[in-house]
Coordinates of C-alpha atoms and ligand atoms in Angstrom, one line a residue:
M1040 CA 11.3 -16.8 20.0
T1041 CA 9.3 -13.9 20.7
T1042 CA 10.4 -10.3 21.3
F1043 CA 8.5 -6.9 21.6
D1044 CA 9.6 -4.2 20.1
D1045 CA 8.6 -1.1 21.8
R1046 CA 9.5 1.3 19.2
H1047 CA 7.4 0.2 16.4
A1048 CA 4.7 -1.5 18.9
K1049 CA 4.7 -4.7 17.0
L1050 CA 5.2 -8.1 17.8
L1051 CA 8.0 -9.9 16.1
F1052 CA 8.0 -13.4 15.6
E1053 CA 11.1 -15.4 14.3
L1054 CA 9.8 -18.8 13.0
P1055 CA 11.8 -21.9 12.0
D1056 CA 11.4 -22.6 8.4
P1057 CA 11.0 -26.5 7.6
A1058 CA 13.8 -26.1 4.9
G1059 CA 16.2 -25.2 7.6
Q1060 CA 16.2 -21.0 7.1
R1061 CA 14.8 -18.8 9.6
R1062 CA 11.9 -16.5 8.6
L1063 CA 11.2 -13.3 10.6
R1064 CA 7.4 -12.6 10.6
D1065 CA 6.2 -9.0 11.1
V1066 CA 2.8 -9.5 12.7
T1067 CA 0.4 -6.8 14.4
C1068 CA -1.5 -7.6 17.2
L1069 CA -5.3 -7.9 17.7
R1070 CA -6.7 -8.8 21.3
G1071 CA -8.6 -12.1 21.1
A1072 CA -7.5 -12.9 17.5
R1073 CA -6.1 -16.6 16.9
E1074 CA -3.9 -17.1 14.0
V1075 CA -2.7 -20.4 13.0
L1076 CA 0.6 -20.8 10.7
F1077 CA 0.8 -23.7 8.3
T1078 CA 3.5 -24.8 6.0
R1079 CA 4.0 -27.3 3.2
K1080 CA 6.6 -29.9 3.3
G1081 CA 6.2 -32.4 0.5
D1082 CA 2.5 -33.8 0.4
K1083 CA 2.1 -32.7 4.0
I1084 CA 0.8 -29.5 5.7
L1085 CA 2.6 -29.0 9.1
K1086 CA 1.1 -26.7 11.7
L1087 CA 3.9 -24.2 12.3
A1088 CA 2.5 -22.1 15.1
D1089 CA -0.9 -21.7 16.9
I1090 CA -1.0 -18.1 18.4
H1091 CA -3.5 -16.7 20.9
W1092 CA -3.0 -12.9 20.7
S1093 CA -4.9 -12.4 23.8
K1094 CA -2.0 -13.7 25.6
M1095 CA 0.7 -11.6 23.9
V1096 CA -1.1 -8.5 23.6
V1097 CA -1.0 -7.8 27.3
K1098 CA 2.7 -6.6 26.9
S1099 CA 1.4 -4.0 24.4
Q1100 CA -0.6 -2.6 27.1
I1101 CA 2.4 -1.8 29.3
P1102 CA 2.4 2.0 29.2
N1103 CA 4.6 3.3 26.4
P1104 CA 5.7 6.7 26.1
K1105 CA 5.8 6.6 22.1
T1106 CA 2.2 5.2 22.0
A1107 CA 0.9 7.7 24.7
A1108 CA 2.0 10.6 22.9
R1109 CA 0.2 9.5 19.7
Q1110 CA -1.5 12.7 17.9
A1111 CA -5.1 12.5 16.8
L1112 CA -6.7 15.1 14.4
V1113 CA -10.5 15.5 14.4
V1114 CA -12.1 17.4 11.7
G1115 CA -15.5 18.8 13.2
A1116 CA -16.5 20.1 16.8
G1117 CA -20.2 18.8 16.8
I1118 CA -21.3 16.3 19.2
G1119 CA -19.3 13.5 17.8
G1120 CA -15.9 15.2 17.5
L1121 CA -16.1 16.6 20.8
S1122 CA -17.1 13.2 22.0
A1123 CA -14.2 11.7 20.4
A1124 CA -11.7 14.3 21.7
I1125 CA -12.9 13.5 25.2
A1126 CA -12.4 9.7 24.7
L1127 CA -9.2 9.6 23.0
R1128 CA -7.7 12.4 25.6
K1129 CA -8.8 10.0 28.4
A1130 CA -7.0 7.3 26.3
G1131 CA -3.9 9.1 26.4
W1132 CA -3.7 10.9 23.1
D1133 CA -2.9 14.4 22.2
V1134 CA -6.0 15.5 20.4
R1135 CA -6.6 18.5 18.0
I1136 CA -9.9 19.3 16.5
F1137 CA -10.3 21.4 13.4
E1138 CA -13.6 23.1 13.0
R1139 CA -14.9 25.1 10.4
S1140 CA -17.2 27.6 12.0
T1141 CA -15.8 30.5 13.8
S1142 CA -18.1 30.2 17.1
L1143 CA -18.5 27.0 18.8
R1144 CA -21.9 26.5 19.5
E1145 CA -25.0 24.3 18.9
L1146 CA -28.5 25.5 17.8
G1147 CA -30.7 26.0 20.6
F1148 CA -33.1 23.3 20.1
G1149 CA -33.5 20.1 21.9
L1150 CA -32.9 16.2 21.5
G1151 CA -33.7 13.1 23.1
L1152 CA -30.8 11.4 24.8
A1153 CA -31.6 7.4 24.6
P1154 CA -30.2 5.3 27.3
N1155 CA -27.4 4.1 25.3
A1156 CA -26.5 8.0 24.6
M1157 CA -26.6 8.4 28.5
A1158 CA -24.3 5.2 29.1
A1159 CA -21.8 6.6 26.6
L1160 CA -21.8 10.1 28.0
G1161 CA -21.2 8.4 31.5
D1162 CA -18.2 7.1 29.9
L1163 CA -17.1 10.4 28.9
G1164 CA -17.9 11.8 32.6
V1165 CA -20.6 14.2 31.5
A1166 CA -23.8 12.3 31.9
E1167 CA -24.8 13.8 35.5
T1168 CA -24.3 17.5 33.9
V1169 CA -26.5 16.6 31.1
L1170 CA -29.1 15.0 33.5
A1171 CA -29.0 17.8 35.8
R1172 CA -29.5 20.2 33.0
G1173 CA -32.1 18.3 31.0
F1174 CA -35.3 16.6 32.0
E1175 CA -36.4 12.9 32.4
P1176 CA -39.8 12.9 30.8
A1177 CA -42.3 10.2 32.2
R1178 CA -45.7 11.0 31.4
G1179 CA -47.0 11.6 27.5
E1180 CA -50.2 12.2 25.6
M1181 CA -50.6 11.1 22.0
R1182 CA -53.2 13.5 20.3
R1183 CA -54.9 13.7 16.8
M1184 CA -53.9 17.4 15.2
D1185 CA -57.5 18.6 16.4
G1186 CA -56.7 17.6 20.2
T1187 CA -58.6 14.2 20.3
V1188 CA -56.5 12.1 22.7
L1189 CA -55.6 8.9 21.3
K1190 CA -53.7 7.6 24.3
R1191 CA -52.2 8.5 27.6
A1192 CA -49.3 6.7 29.1
T1193 CA -46.6 6.8 31.9
I1194 CA -43.1 5.3 31.2
P1195 CA -42.3 3.0 34.2
R1196 CA -38.9 3.8 35.6
G1197 CA -36.3 1.4 34.6
I1198 CA -38.0 -0.1 31.8
L1199 CA -35.7 1.3 29.1
G1200 CA -32.6 0.1 31.0
G1201 CA -31.7 3.5 31.8
P1202 CA -32.5 7.0 31.7
F1203 CA -34.1 8.6 28.6
V1204 CA -33.3 12.2 28.8
V1205 CA -34.4 15.3 26.8
A1206 CA -32.0 18.1 26.9
M1207 CA -31.5 21.4 24.9
R1208 CA -28.4 21.0 22.7
T1209 CA -26.8 24.1 24.3
A1210 CA -26.5 22.0 27.7
L1211 CA -25.3 18.9 26.2
Y1212 CA -22.9 20.7 23.8
G1213 CA -21.6 23.2 26.8
A1214 CA -20.9 20.1 29.0
L1215 CA -18.9 18.2 26.1
L1216 CA -16.9 21.4 25.3
D1217 CA -16.1 21.9 29.0
A1218 CA -15.0 18.4 29.2
A1219 CA -13.0 18.5 25.9
G1220 CA -11.3 21.9 26.8
I1221 CA -11.6 24.9 24.4
D1222 CA -8.1 24.9 24.0
T1223 CA -8.4 21.4 21.8
V1224 CA -10.2 23.2 19.1
T1225 CA -9.2 25.3 16.5
A1226 CA -12.0 27.3 15.3
G1227 CA -12.5 28.9 12.0
S1228 CA -10.1 25.9 10.4
E1229 CA -12.0 24.5 7.3
A1230 CA -10.7 20.9 6.4
T1231 CA -10.2 20.5 2.5
G1232 CA -8.9 16.9 2.6
F1233 CA -6.0 14.8 3.8
T1234 CA -2.9 12.8 2.3
Q1235 CA -1.4 9.6 3.9
R1236 CA 2.1 8.6 3.8
G1237 CA 3.3 5.4 5.6
R1238 CA 1.5 5.6 9.1
R1239 CA 1.3 9.1 9.1
V1240 CA -1.8 11.6 7.7
T1241 CA -1.5 15.3 6.8
L1242 CA -4.8 17.2 7.1
H1243 CA -4.9 20.2 4.6
L1244 CA -6.9 23.2 5.7
A1245 CA -8.6 26.0 3.6
N1246 CA -6.2 28.9 4.9
G1247 CA -3.3 26.8 3.6
T1248 CA -1.8 25.4 6.6
S1249 CA -1.8 21.5 7.6
A1250 CA -1.4 19.5 10.4
E1251 CA 0.1 15.9 11.0
G1252 CA -1.0 13.1 12.9
D1253 CA -1.1 9.7 13.6
L1254 CA -5.1 9.2 13.0
L1255 CA -7.6 11.2 11.2
V1256 CA -11.1 10.9 12.5
G1257 CA -13.8 12.7 10.2
A1258 CA -16.5 13.9 12.5
D1259 CA -17.5 16.7 10.0
G1260 CA -21.4 15.8 9.5
V1261 CA -23.6 14.6 6.7
R1262 CA -21.7 16.7 4.0
S1263 CA -18.2 15.5 5.3
V1264 CA -15.4 16.5 2.9
I1265 CA -13.4 13.6 4.6
R1266 CA -15.8 11.2 3.4
R1267 CA -16.1 12.7 0.1
Q1268 CA -12.3 12.0 -0.4
L1269 CA -12.5 8.6 0.9
H1270 CA -15.6 7.5 -1.2
Q1271 CA -15.5 9.7 -4.5
N1272 CA -18.1 8.1 -6.5
E1273 CA -20.8 8.1 -3.8
P1274 CA -24.1 9.8 -4.8
P1275 CA -25.5 13.0 -3.1
A1276 CA -27.0 12.3 0.1
R1277 CA -30.7 10.8 -0.2
P1278 CA -33.6 13.1 0.4
S1279 CA -36.5 11.5 2.5
R1280 CA -39.3 13.8 1.0
I1281 CA -39.9 14.7 4.8
V1282 CA -39.4 18.6 5.8
S1283 CA -38.8 19.5 9.3
V1284 CA -39.1 22.4 11.7
R1285 CA -37.9 22.7 15.2
G1286 CA -38.4 25.3 18.0
A1287 CA -37.4 25.9 21.9
V1288 CA -39.3 28.0 24.1
D1289 CA -38.9 28.6 27.8
G1290 CA -41.5 29.4 30.4
V1291 CA -44.7 27.9 29.2
I1292 CA -44.5 24.6 30.5
S1293 CA -47.9 24.8 31.9
H1294 CA -49.4 24.6 28.5
L1295 CA -48.5 20.8 28.5
G1296 CA -51.4 20.3 30.9
G1297 CA -49.5 18.5 33.5
V1298 CA -47.7 15.8 31.2
D1299 CA -44.1 15.8 30.0
G1300 CA -44.8 15.5 26.4
L1301 CA -47.4 15.6 23.7
Y1302 CA -47.3 13.8 20.4
Y1303 CA -49.5 14.9 17.6
L1304 CA -50.2 12.3 14.7
G1305 CA -52.1 13.3 11.3
P1306 CA -52.3 12.5 7.8
G1307 CA -48.7 13.3 6.8
V1308 CA -47.8 15.2 9.6
E1309 CA -46.1 14.5 13.1
S1310 CA -45.1 16.9 16.0
A1311 CA -43.6 16.6 19.6
H1312 CA -43.4 19.0 22.1
I1313 CA -41.6 17.9 25.3
R1314 CA -39.9 19.3 28.6
A1315 CA -36.0 19.5 28.0
S1316 CA -35.3 21.3 31.1
A1317 CA -36.9 22.6 34.4
T1318 CA -38.6 25.4 32.3
G1319 CA -38.1 24.7 28.5
I1320 CA -40.1 22.8 25.9
Y1321 CA -38.3 21.6 22.8
W1322 CA -40.8 21.0 19.9
F1323 CA -40.4 19.7 16.3
M1324 CA -42.7 19.0 13.4
A1325 CA -42.3 16.9 10.6
I1326 CA -44.2 17.2 7.4
A1327 CA -44.6 15.0 4.0
E1328 CA -43.0 17.4 1.7
E1329 CA -46.1 17.4 -0.8
L1330 CA -47.9 19.1 1.9
V1331 CA -45.4 22.2 2.3
P1332 CA -46.6 25.1 0.1
A1333 CA -44.3 25.9 -3.0
N1334 CA -41.6 28.3 -2.2
T1335 CA -41.8 28.0 1.5
T1336 CA -38.5 28.4 3.2
S1337 CA -39.0 29.7 6.7
A1338 CA -40.5 28.1 9.9
A1339 CA -42.9 31.0 10.3
A1340 CA -44.5 30.7 7.0
L1341 CA -45.0 26.7 7.4
L1342 CA -46.5 27.3 10.9
A1343 CA -48.7 29.9 10.0
H1344 CA -50.0 27.4 6.9
L1345 CA -50.3 24.3 9.4
A1346 CA -51.4 26.0 12.9
P1347 CA -55.1 26.3 12.3
K1348 CA -55.1 22.3 11.7
F1349 CA -53.9 22.1 15.2
D1350 CA -55.6 22.6 18.6
D1351 CA -55.0 25.5 21.0
T1352 CA -52.2 23.7 22.7
F1353 CA -50.1 23.4 19.6
R1354 CA -50.7 26.9 18.7
A1355 CA -50.1 28.4 22.3
I1356 CA -46.6 26.8 22.3
T1357 CA -45.4 27.5 18.9
S1358 CA -46.5 31.2 18.9
A1359 CA -44.5 31.6 22.1
T1360 CA -41.6 30.5 20.4
S1361 CA -39.1 33.2 19.3
E1362 CA -36.5 30.9 17.9
C1363 CA -37.6 28.2 15.5
R1364 CA -35.7 26.7 12.5
Y1365 CA -36.6 25.4 9.1
D1366 CA -34.6 22.3 8.1
G1367 CA -35.6 21.9 4.9
V1368 CA -36.0 18.2 3.6
L1369 CA -34.5 15.6 5.8
V1370 CA -31.6 13.4 4.3
D1371 CA -29.7 10.2 5.0
R1372 CA -27.2 8.1 3.0
D1373 CA -27.1 4.6 2.2
P1374 CA -24.9 2.5 4.4
L1375 CA -21.0 2.4 2.8
P1376 CA -19.4 -0.9 2.5
R1377 CA -16.6 0.3 4.3
W1378 CA -15.9 3.9 6.1
G1379 CA -12.1 4.3 6.2
D1380 CA -8.9 3.8 4.7
G1381 CA -5.3 3.6 6.2
V1382 CA -5.1 5.8 9.5
V1383 CA -8.4 7.4 8.6
T1384 CA -12.0 6.8 9.8
L1385 CA -15.2 8.5 10.0
I1386 CA -17.7 8.6 13.0
G1387 CA -21.4 10.2 13.6
D1388 CA -23.3 11.9 10.5
A1389 CA -20.0 11.6 8.4
A1390 CA -20.2 7.8 8.7
H1391 CA -23.8 7.2 9.0
P1392 CA -26.4 9.8 8.7
L1393 CA -29.9 8.8 10.0
L1394 CA -33.3 10.1 9.9
P1395 CA -34.3 11.6 13.2
H1396 CA -37.1 9.2 13.4
T1397 CA -34.6 7.0 15.0
G1398 CA -33.9 9.5 17.7
Q1399 CA -30.0 7.9 17.5
G1400 CA -28.1 10.2 15.4
A1401 CA -26.4 12.1 18.1
A1402 CA -26.4 9.1 20.4
Q1403 CA -24.6 7.0 17.5
A1404 CA -21.9 9.9 17.1
I1405 CA -21.2 9.5 20.9
V1406 CA -21.2 5.6 21.0
D1407 CA -18.8 5.7 18.0
A1408 CA -16.5 8.1 19.8
V1409 CA -16.2 5.9 22.9
T1410 CA -16.1 2.6 21.0
L1411 CA -13.1 4.0 18.9
A1412 CA -11.1 5.4 22.0
R1413 CA -11.8 2.3 24.0
M1414 CA -10.6 0.2 20.8
L1415 CA -7.5 2.0 20.3
A1416 CA -6.7 1.9 24.0
Q1417 CA -6.4 -2.1 23.7
H1418 CA -4.6 -2.5 20.7
V1419 CA -1.5 -1.1 19.1
D1420 CA -2.0 -1.2 15.4
I1421 CA -3.9 2.0 14.6
E1422 CA -4.8 0.9 10.9
L1423 CA -6.1 -2.8 11.8
T1424 CA -8.2 -1.2 14.9
L1425 CA -9.8 1.2 12.8
R1426 CA -10.8 -1.7 10.5
A1427 CA -11.9 -3.7 13.4
F1428 CA -13.9 -0.6 14.9
E1429 CA -15.7 -0.2 11.4
A1430 CA -16.5 -3.8 11.4
E1431 CA -18.0 -3.5 15.0
R1432 CA -20.0 -0.1 14.1
L1433 CA -21.0 -0.4 10.6
P1434 CA -23.7 -3.2 10.6
K1435 CA -25.4 -1.6 13.9
T1436 CA -25.5 1.9 12.3
A1437 CA -26.6 0.4 8.8
A1438 CA -29.5 -1.4 10.7
L1439 CA -30.7 1.9 12.2
V1440 CA -30.6 3.7 8.6
R1441 CA -32.9 1.0 7.6
Q1442 CA -35.1 1.4 10.7
G1443 CA -35.1 5.2 10.2
R1444 CA -36.5 5.0 6.9
R1445 CA -39.3 2.4 8.0
T1446 CA -40.2 4.6 10.8
A1447 CA -40.4 7.5 8.6
R1448 CA -42.5 5.7 5.7
F1449 CA -44.9 4.8 8.9
M1450 CA -45.1 8.5 10.1
R1451 CA -45.6 10.1 6.8
I1452 CA -48.8 8.0 5.9
R1453 CA -51.4 10.0 4.4
N1454 CA -53.9 7.6 2.7
P1455 CA -57.2 8.0 5.2
V1456 CA -57.6 4.1 5.4
A1457 CA -54.1 3.8 6.6
C1458 CA -54.0 6.7 8.9
Y1459 CA -57.3 4.9 10.5
V1460 CA -55.4 1.5 10.8
R1461 CA -52.4 3.4 12.2
E1462 CA -54.6 5.2 15.0
A1463 CA -56.1 1.8 15.9
A1464 CA -52.6 0.3 16.2
V1465 CA -51.5 3.3 18.1
R1466 CA -54.7 2.9 20.7
I1467 CA -54.3 -0.7 21.3
A1468 CA -50.6 -1.5 21.2
P1469 CA -49.7 -2.1 24.9
L1470 CA -47.1 0.2 26.2
K1471 CA -44.8 -2.6 27.4
S1472 CA -44.9 -4.1 24.1
V1473 CA -43.8 -0.7 22.6
M1474 CA -41.0 -0.2 25.4
K1475 CA -39.7 -3.6 24.8
L1476 CA -39.4 -2.9 21.1
Y1477 CA -37.7 0.1 21.7
V1478 CA -35.2 -1.4 24.3
R1479 CA -34.5 -4.1 21.6
V1480 CA -33.8 -1.6 18.9
N1481 CA -31.4 0.2 21.3
R1482 CA -29.6 -2.7 22.1
R1483 CA -28.9 -3.6 18.7
A1484 CA -27.7 -0.2 18.0
G1485 CA -25.0 -0.3 20.6
T1486 CA -26.4 0.0 24.0
A1487 CA -23.9 -2.1 25.8
V1488 CA -21.0 0.3 25.3
N1489 CA -19.4 -0.8 28.2
S1490 CA -19.4 -4.6 27.5
Ligands
FAD1032 C1 -34.7 17.5 13.1 C2 -33.6 16.6 13.8 C3 -33.8 16.2 15.0 C4 -32.6 15.2 15.6 N1 -33.3 14.6 16.9 C5 -32.1 14.1 17.3 C6 -32.4 13.4 18.7 O1 -33.5 13.5 19.4 N2 -31.6 12.3 19.2 C7 -30.5 12.1 18.6 O2 -29.7 11.2 19.0 N3 -30.1 12.6 17.7 C8 -31.0 13.6 16.8 N4 -30.7 14.1 15.7 C9 -29.4 13.7 15.1 C10 -28.3 14.7 15.6 O3 -28.6 15.9 15.8 C11 -26.9 14.5 14.7 O4 -27.1 13.1 14.2 C12 -25.7 15.0 15.5 O5 -26.0 16.2 15.6 C13 -24.6 14.5 14.6 O6 -23.5 14.9 15.0 P1 -21.9 15.0 14.3 O7 -21.1 15.5 15.3 O8 -21.6 13.8 13.8 O9 -21.9 16.0 13.4 P2 -22.6 17.8 13.2 O10 -23.4 17.9 14.4 O11 -23.1 17.9 12.0 O12 -21.0 18.2 13.4 C14 -20.4 18.4 12.2 C15 -19.1 19.6 12.4 O13 -18.3 19.4 11.6 C16 -18.0 21.0 11.1 N5 -17.9 20.8 9.7 C17 -18.3 20.5 8.6 N6 -17.5 20.4 7.8 C18 -16.0 21.0 8.1 C19 -15.0 21.0 7.6 N7 -15.0 20.6 6.3 N8 -13.9 21.7 8.0 C20 -14.0 21.7 9.7 N9 -15.1 21.6 10.2 C21 -16.3 21.1 9.6 C22 -19.3 21.4 11.2 O14 -19.4 23.0 11.3 C23 -19.9 21.0 12.7 O15 -19.4 21.6 13.9 C24 -31.6 14.9 15.1 C25 -31.4 15.5 13.6 C26 -32.3 16.4 13.4 C27 -32.1 17.0 11.8

């Protein structure tokens, strides 16, 4: 006999016991899963039941006032936290975000949004706004630091399987915050840890207060306190030995000389300057740590040191920049064997900080959020669904951590012979092959968020 208990949102199965007694099995349901139950009778193994949960789970999707009012607590109002809030709210959850900063804003620099990020933003309903505020670059040029052109290329439209958009972080952040609703965020609330009791979780805040919910999502970035509590023996973040500087400048598009993006490649140095709106350019520079003079802690000092090695275009764009940022040494973390525990999980940089060489950190945070909410909407048991979510996302993001390290090693090459070979490879590699590789990497990293 099968009954559906709405109150506990579980399927209860009463199975006849071969010994004549009846046993009650309490089984949570995972869509698509199959469970075969066996029992022993003397020497024989008998099949008791062959259950296809996909047929049963349909009942659990009947809107249930109890499940619809489930409460999610999200730590961190970055790109990942806001995306999670939008996606979970769309799936019927009550969501509260707790953000440490007292002001809600992203830094004024840009970022590349790969097709998988744009697809996930589409699910959140903000892709069009971001596209309208950003820029879809097509024509690019690769140069040596002295300005010698190594390659010019136009990306054929559609080859990436979707739009690749560069946008200012303020544009993306504004669109996400509007969609999440400012009322969702409690600013100036620093999380310090959590406790779990049964199927409920309590989030503790530095101001002495706490909040209770059915789900806790740690979206609190690379130095996540939620991750630290879940993985107490984890070593500190791993330094990449690459230092980065970023800037954004308005009104000097003409310096790009008719292309949408310039990419400089030199021994231990790379720098990209790319349109990020109708009038804005976003640029970044990554430098092998040993090339940075001792005690340098500001973007201005590092630029003053390196700018003479670059061409006039680089100097014109960076010297027109009023707001730049010295990031220091970039870090990532080794992939974890598991992310969460109970009704607690991690997303974005808290789960899998990546080197920017993947161009996928924000993209993966958004894909995590969309995937998490989709899976929670399909299944009733939160704990099991979180583990299924992690099993889906962990291997993909771990592959990206490794890919980021490989690309970073390639980019920080300083040996003259290796630099010569790298330059030759850049010159002769057909654009189509490079693009195909990019699409493959993107797919592996969860492009098909809707499938
Ligand atoms: C140089 C550089 C270039 C990059 N370029 C790209 C790119 O082109 N494309 C791309 O996709 N990605 C890029 N990234 C990566 C991307 O910026 C990050 O992966 C993304 O911002 C991560 O978002 P998040 O929400 O997970 O974390 P975060 O943005 O770090 O947000 C975490 C939030 O949690 C808050 N918080 C922290 N601790 C607490 C606490 N205890 N309590 C409450 N709140 C807390 C923080 O204040 C913050 O608001 C780049 C990164 C760097 C460094």
